[in-house]
Tab-separated table of C-alpha atoms and ligand atoms in Angstrom:
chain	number	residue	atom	x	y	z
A	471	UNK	CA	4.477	23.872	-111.281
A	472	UNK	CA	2.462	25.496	-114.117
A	473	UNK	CA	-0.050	28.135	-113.477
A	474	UNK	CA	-3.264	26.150	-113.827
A	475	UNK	CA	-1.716	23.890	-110.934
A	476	UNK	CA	-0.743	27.212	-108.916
A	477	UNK	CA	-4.018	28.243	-108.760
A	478	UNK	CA	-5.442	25.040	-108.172
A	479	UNK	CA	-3.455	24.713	-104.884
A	480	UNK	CA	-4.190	28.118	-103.963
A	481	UNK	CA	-8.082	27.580	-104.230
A	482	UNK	CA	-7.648	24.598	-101.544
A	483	UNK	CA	-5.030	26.859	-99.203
A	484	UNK	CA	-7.399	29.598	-99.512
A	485	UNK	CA	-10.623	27.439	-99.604
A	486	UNK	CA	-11.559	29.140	-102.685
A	487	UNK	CA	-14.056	28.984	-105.006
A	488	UNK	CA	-14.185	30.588	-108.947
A	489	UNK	CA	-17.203	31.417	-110.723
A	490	UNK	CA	-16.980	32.012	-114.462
A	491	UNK	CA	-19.266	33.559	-116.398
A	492	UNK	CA	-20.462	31.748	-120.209
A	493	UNK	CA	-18.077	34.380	-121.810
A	494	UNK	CA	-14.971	33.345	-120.447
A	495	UNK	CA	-12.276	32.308	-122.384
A	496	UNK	CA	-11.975	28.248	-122.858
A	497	UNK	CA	-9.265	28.110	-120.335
A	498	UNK	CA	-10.576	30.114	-117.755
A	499	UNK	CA	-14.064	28.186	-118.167
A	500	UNK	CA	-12.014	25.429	-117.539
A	501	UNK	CA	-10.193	26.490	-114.358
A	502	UNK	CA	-13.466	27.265	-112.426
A	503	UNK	CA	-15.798	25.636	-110.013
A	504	UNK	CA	-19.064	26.861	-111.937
A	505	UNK	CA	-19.481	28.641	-115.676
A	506	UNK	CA	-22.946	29.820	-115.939
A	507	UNK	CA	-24.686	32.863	-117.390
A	508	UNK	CA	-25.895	35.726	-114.871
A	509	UNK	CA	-28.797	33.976	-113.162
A	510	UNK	CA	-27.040	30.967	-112.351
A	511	UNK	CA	-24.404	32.768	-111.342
A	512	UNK	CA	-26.690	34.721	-108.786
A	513	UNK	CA	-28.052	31.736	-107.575
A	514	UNK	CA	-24.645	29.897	-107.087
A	515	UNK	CA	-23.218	32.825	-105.211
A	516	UNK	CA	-25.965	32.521	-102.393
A	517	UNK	CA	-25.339	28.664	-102.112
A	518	UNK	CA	-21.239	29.156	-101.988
A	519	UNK	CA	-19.625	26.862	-98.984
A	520	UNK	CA	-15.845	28.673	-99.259
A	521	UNK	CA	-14.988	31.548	-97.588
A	522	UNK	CA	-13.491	33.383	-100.910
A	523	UNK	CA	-15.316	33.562	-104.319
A	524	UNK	CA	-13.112	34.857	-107.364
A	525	UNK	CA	-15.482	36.163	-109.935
A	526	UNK	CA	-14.112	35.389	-113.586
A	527	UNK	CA	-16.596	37.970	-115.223
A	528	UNK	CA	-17.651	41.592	-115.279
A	529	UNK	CA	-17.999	44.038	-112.557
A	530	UNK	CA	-21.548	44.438	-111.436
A	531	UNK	CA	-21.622	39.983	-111.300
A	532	UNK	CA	-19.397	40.329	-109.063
A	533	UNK	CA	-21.556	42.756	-107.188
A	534	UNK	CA	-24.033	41.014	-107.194
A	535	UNK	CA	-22.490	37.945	-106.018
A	536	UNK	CA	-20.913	40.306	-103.048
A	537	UNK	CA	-24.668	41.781	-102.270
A	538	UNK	CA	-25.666	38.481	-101.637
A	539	UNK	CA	-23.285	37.282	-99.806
A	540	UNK	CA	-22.201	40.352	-97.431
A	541	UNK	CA	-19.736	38.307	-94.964
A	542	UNK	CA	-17.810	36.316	-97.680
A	543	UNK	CA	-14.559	38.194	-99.461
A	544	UNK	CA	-15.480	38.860	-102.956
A	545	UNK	CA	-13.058	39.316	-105.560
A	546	UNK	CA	-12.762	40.295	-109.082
A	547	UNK	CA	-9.264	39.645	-110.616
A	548	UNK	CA	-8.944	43.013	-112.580
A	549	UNK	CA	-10.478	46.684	-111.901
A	550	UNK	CA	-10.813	46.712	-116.070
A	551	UNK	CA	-13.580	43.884	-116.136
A	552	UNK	CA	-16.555	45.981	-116.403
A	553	UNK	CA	-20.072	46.521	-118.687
A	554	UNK	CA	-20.070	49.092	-120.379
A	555	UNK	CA	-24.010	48.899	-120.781
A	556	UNK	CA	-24.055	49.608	-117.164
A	557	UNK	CA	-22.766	53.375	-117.679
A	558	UNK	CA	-26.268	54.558	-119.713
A	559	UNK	CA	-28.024	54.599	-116.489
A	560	UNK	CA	-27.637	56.957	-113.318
A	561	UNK	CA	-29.957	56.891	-109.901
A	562	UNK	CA	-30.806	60.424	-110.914
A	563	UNK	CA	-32.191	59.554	-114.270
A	564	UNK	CA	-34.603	56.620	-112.316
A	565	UNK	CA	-35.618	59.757	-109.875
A	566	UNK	CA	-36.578	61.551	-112.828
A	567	UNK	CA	-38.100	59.059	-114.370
A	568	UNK	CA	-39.809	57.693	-111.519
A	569	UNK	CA	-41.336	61.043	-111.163
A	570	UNK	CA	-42.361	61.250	-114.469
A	571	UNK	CA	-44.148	57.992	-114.519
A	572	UNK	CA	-45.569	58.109	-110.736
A	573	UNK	CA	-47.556	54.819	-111.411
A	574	UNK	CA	-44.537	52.594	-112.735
A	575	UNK	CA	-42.544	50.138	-111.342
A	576	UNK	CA	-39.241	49.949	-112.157
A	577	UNK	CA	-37.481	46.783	-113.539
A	578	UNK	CA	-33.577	46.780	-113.980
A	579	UNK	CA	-31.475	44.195	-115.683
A	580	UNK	CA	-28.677	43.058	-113.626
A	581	UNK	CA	-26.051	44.807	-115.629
A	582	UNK	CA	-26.927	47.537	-113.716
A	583	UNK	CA	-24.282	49.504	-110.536
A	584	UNK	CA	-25.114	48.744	-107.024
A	585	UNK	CA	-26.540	52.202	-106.575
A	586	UNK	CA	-28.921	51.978	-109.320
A	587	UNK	CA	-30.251	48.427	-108.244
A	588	UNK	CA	-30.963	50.148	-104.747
A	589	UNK	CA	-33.387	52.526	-106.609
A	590	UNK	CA	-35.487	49.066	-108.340
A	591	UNK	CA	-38.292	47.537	-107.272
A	592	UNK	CA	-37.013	43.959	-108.968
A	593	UNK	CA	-33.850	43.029	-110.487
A	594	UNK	CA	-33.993	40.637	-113.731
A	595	UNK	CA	-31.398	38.505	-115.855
A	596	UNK	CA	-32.302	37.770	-119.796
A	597	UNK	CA	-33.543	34.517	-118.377
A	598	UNK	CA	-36.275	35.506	-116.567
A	599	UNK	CA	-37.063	39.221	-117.789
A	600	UNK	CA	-40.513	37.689	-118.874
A	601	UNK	CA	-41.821	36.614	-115.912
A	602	UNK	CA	-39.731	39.393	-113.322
A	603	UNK	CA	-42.234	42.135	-115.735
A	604	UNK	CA	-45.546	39.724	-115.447
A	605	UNK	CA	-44.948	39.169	-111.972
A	606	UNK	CA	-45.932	43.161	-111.139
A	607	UNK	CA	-49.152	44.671	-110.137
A	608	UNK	CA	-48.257	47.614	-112.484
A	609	UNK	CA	-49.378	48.129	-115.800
A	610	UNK	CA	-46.390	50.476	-116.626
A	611	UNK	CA	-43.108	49.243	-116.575
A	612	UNK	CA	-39.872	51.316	-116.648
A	613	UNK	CA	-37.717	48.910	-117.566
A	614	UNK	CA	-33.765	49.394	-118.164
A	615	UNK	CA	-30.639	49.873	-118.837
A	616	UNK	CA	-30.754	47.645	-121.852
A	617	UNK	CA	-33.448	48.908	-124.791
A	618	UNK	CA	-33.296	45.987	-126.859
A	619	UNK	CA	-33.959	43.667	-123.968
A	620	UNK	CA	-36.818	46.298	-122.918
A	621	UNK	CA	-37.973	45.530	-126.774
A	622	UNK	CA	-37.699	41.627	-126.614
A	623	UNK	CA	-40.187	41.731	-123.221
A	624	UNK	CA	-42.377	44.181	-124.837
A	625	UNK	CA	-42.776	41.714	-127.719
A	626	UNK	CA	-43.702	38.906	-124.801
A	627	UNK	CA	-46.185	40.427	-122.010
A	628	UNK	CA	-49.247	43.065	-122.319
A	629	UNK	CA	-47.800	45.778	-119.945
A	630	UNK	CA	-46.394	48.905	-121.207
A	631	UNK	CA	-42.470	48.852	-121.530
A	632	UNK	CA	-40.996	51.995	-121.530
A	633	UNK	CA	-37.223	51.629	-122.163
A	634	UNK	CA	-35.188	53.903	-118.874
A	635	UNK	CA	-33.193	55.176	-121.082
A	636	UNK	CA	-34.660	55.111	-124.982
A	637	UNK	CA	-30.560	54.229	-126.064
A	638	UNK	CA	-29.132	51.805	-123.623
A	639	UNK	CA	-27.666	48.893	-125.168
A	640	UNK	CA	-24.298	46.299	-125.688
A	641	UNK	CA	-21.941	47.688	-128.063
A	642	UNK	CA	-21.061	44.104	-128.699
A	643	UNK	CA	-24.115	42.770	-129.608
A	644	UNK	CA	-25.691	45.561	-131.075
A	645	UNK	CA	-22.631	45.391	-133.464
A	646	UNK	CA	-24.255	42.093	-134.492
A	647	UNK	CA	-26.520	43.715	-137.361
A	648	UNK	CA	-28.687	41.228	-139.497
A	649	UNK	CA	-26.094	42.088	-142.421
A	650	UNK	CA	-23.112	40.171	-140.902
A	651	UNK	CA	-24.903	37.352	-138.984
A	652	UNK	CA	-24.339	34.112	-141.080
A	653	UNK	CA	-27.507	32.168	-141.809
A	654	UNK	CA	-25.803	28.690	-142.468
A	655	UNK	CA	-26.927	26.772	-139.229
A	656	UNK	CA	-29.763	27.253	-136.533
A	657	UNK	CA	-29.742	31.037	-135.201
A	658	UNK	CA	-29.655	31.582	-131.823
A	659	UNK	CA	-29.674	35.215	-130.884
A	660	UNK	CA	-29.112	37.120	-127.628
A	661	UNK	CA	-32.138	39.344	-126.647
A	662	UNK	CA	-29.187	42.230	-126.037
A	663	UNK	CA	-29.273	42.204	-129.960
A	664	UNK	CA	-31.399	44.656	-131.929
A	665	UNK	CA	-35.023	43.494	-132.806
A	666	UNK	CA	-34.419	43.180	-136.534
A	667	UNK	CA	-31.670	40.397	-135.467
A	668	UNK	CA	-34.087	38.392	-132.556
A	669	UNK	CA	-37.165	38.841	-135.422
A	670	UNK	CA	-35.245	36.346	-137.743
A	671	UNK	CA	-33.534	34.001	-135.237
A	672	UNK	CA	-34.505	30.754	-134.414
A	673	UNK	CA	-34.793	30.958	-130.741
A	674	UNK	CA	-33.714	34.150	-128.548
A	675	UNK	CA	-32.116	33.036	-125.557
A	676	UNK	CA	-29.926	34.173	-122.414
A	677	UNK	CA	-27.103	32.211	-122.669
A	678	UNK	CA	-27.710	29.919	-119.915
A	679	UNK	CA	-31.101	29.390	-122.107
A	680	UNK	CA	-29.030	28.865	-125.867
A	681	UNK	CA	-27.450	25.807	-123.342
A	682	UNK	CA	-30.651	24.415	-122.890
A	683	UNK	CA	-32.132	25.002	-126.383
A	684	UNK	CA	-29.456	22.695	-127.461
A	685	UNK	CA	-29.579	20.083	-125.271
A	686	UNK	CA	-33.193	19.569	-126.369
A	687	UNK	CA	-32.379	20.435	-129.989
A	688	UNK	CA	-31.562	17.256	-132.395
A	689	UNK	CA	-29.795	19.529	-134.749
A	690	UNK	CA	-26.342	19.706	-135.686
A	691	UNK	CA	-24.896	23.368	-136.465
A	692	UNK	CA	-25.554	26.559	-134.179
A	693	UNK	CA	-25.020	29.667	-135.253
A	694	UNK	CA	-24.741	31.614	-132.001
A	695	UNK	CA	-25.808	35.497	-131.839
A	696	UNK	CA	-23.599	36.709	-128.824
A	697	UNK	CA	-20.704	37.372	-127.843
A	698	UNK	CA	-17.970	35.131	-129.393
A	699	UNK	CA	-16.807	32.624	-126.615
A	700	UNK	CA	-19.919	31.156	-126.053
A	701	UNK	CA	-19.177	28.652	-128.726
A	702	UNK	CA	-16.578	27.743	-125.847
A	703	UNK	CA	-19.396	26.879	-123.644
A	704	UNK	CA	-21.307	24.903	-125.908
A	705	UNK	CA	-18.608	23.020	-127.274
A	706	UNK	CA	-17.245	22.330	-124.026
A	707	UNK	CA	-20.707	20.387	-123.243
A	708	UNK	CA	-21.868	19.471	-126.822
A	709	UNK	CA	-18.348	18.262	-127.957
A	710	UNK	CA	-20.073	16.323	-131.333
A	711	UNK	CA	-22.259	19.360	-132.245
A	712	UNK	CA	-20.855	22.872	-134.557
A	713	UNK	CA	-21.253	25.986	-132.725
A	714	UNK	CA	-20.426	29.063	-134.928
A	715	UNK	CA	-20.253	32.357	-134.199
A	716	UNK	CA	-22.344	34.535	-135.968
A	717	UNK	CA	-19.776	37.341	-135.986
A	718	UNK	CA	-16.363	36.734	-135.157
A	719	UNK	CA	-15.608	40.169	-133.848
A	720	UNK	CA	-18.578	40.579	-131.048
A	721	UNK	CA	-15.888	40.804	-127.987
A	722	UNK	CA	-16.376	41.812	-125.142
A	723	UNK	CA	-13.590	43.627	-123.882
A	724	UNK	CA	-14.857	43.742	-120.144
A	725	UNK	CA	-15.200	40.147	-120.141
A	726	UNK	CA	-11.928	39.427	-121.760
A	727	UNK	CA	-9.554	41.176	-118.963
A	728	UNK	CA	-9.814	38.162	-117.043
A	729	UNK	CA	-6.862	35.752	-117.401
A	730	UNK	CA	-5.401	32.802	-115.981
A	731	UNK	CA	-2.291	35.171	-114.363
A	732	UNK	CA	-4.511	37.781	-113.023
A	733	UNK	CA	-6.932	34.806	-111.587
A	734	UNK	CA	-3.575	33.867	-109.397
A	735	UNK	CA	-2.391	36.818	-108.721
A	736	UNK	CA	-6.463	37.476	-107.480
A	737	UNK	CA	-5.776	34.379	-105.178
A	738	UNK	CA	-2.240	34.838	-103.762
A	739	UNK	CA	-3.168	38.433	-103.096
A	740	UNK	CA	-6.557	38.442	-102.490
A	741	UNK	CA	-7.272	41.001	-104.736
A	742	UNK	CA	-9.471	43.200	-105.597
A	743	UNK	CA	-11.982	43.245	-103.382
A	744	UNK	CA	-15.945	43.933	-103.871
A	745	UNK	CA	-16.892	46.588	-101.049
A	746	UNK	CA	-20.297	48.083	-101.417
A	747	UNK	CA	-21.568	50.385	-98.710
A	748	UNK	CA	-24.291	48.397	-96.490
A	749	UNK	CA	-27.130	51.479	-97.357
A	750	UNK	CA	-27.087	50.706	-100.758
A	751	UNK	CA	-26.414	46.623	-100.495
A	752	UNK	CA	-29.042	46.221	-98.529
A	753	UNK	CA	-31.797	47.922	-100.710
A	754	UNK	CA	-30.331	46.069	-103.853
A	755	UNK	CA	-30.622	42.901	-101.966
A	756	UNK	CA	-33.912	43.285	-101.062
A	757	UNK	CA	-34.697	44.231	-105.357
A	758	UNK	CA	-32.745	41.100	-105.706
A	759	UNK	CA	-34.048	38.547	-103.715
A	760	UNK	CA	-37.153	39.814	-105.347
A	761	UNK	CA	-35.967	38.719	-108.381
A	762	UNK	CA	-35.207	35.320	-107.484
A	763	UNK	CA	-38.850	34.790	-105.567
A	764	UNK	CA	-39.847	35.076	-109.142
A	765	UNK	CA	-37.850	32.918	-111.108
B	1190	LIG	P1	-26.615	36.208	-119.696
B	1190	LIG	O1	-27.349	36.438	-118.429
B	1190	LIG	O2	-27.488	35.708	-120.796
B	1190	LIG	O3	-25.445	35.331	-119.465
B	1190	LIG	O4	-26.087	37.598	-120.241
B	1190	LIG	C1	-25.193	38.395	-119.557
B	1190	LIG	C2	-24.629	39.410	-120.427
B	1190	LIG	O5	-23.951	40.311	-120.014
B	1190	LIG	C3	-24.892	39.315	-121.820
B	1190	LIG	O6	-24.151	40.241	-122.495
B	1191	LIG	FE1	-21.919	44.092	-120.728
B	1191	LIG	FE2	-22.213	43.648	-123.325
B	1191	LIG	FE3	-20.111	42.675	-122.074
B	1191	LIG	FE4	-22.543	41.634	-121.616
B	1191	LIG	S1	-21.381	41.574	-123.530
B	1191	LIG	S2	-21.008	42.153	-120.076
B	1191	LIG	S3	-23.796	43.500	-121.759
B	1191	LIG	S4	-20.609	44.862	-122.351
């Protein structure tokens, strides 16, 4: 029996599910139950009928997943498949800045720890960022830990956006500099990039959105601003359209610990498992399921 079979049977022993997130290698994409970018994700973890959900993505989707659904076994196939993004931002910096800025609310992005997302007042994805910030009675918006994303909302709603912290970003697609993006096809860029890059793109998107955008779009070649195996997505549902990426070396290394051995080795062992401690869970939920009365 080949592995792809192994874990298939496993999934149905264990009654199993696996979520995958848009950066996934082709053949893990192609091994799960759902591929979706973070918001879809969220949303499919609260609607899960199996008693085990193996995240194929980064640590704090898993979490999130896990925070949503407290009684279900969580687990993310390796202890290396983590955002690094997530690391500029403590729950001591949001004290201080919270006490700095006594009139803010504060807005994090989901790539954000557990303990951090305990300290929001709303959680957001790139997909709904927009609307999470407009949906506030504050005028003043801490809003982190990503600064470029803080940047792209500024750019989209009349509240103040200050960035929590002023250097948070993706070392993968801030690597993506408007000097080695190709131009030759329609430019879809992440809103993780820098502002020079979304400024000259054709549509900035979450990745869930640069799925849409192209199932509306009649056009034939994408050049796609993020991280490299989205192409795999998008050709995967748009088999007669080119998907390029704009720079072949925007990896993410988080993402890419995820495998097809370590996904049945997750299974068969049940391994490793999300465990977040119920004080903090339960205030990140409720920032959360803010999020997703929203949008
Ligand atoms: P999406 O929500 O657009 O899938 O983005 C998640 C992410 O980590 C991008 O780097
Ligand atoms: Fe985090 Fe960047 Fe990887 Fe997205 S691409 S999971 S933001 S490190």
């Amino acid at each position: 029996m080949n592995l792809i079979e192994k874990i298939k049977n496993l999934k149905k022993e264990k009654d199993a599910i696996i979520l995958a997130h848009n950066y996934q290698t082709r053949e893990v994409q192609e091994i799960a139950d759902f591929v979706g970018d973070s918001l879809e994700l969220a949303r499919k973890a609260m609607n899960v009928d199996a008693k085990i959900i193996v995240f194929a993505g980064v640590d704090f989707m898993a979490e999130t997943a896990k925070i949503l659904n407290p009684d279900k076994k969580v687990l993310i196939p390796s202890r290396l498949a983590s955002c690094e993004m997530a690391s500029y931002l403590s729950p001591e910096m949001i004290d201080e800045y919270r006490k700095k800025y006594p009139e803010a609310k504060v807005v994090l992005y989901v790539n954000s720890t557990a303990t951090c997302k305990a300290k929001a007042d709303v959680i957001c994805t790139s997909a709904n960022a927009v609307e999470v910030v407009n949906s506030l009675d504050s005028n003043t918006v801490l809003f982190g830990p990503d600064s470029n994303l803080a940047a792209y909302v500024a750019t989209k709603t009349n509240k103040k956006i200050i960035p929590l912290p002023a250097n948070g970003h993706c070392y993968v697609h801030t690597n993506l500099g408007v000097e080695n993006v190709r131009r030759d096809g329609i430019l879809m860029v992440h809103p993780e990039c820098s502002i020079e890059l979304q400024k000259i793109a054709d549509v900035v998107a979450s990745t869930g959105g640069m799925v849409k955008f192209v199932a509306k779009s009649n056009a034939k070649r994408f050049i796609v601003a993020t991280e490299r195996d989205m192409v795999s997505r998008l050709a995967r549902d748009f088999p007669d359209k080119e998907f390029i990426p704009a720079w072949s070396n925007a990896i993410c290394l988080g993402m890419k610990q995820i495998t097809l051995s370590n996904i049945y080795n997750s299974l068969k062992d049940e391994i490793y498992e999300i465990e977040i401690p119920e004080d903090i869970a339960k205030n990140a939920r409720r920032a959360i399921e803010r999020m997703l009365e929203v949008k």
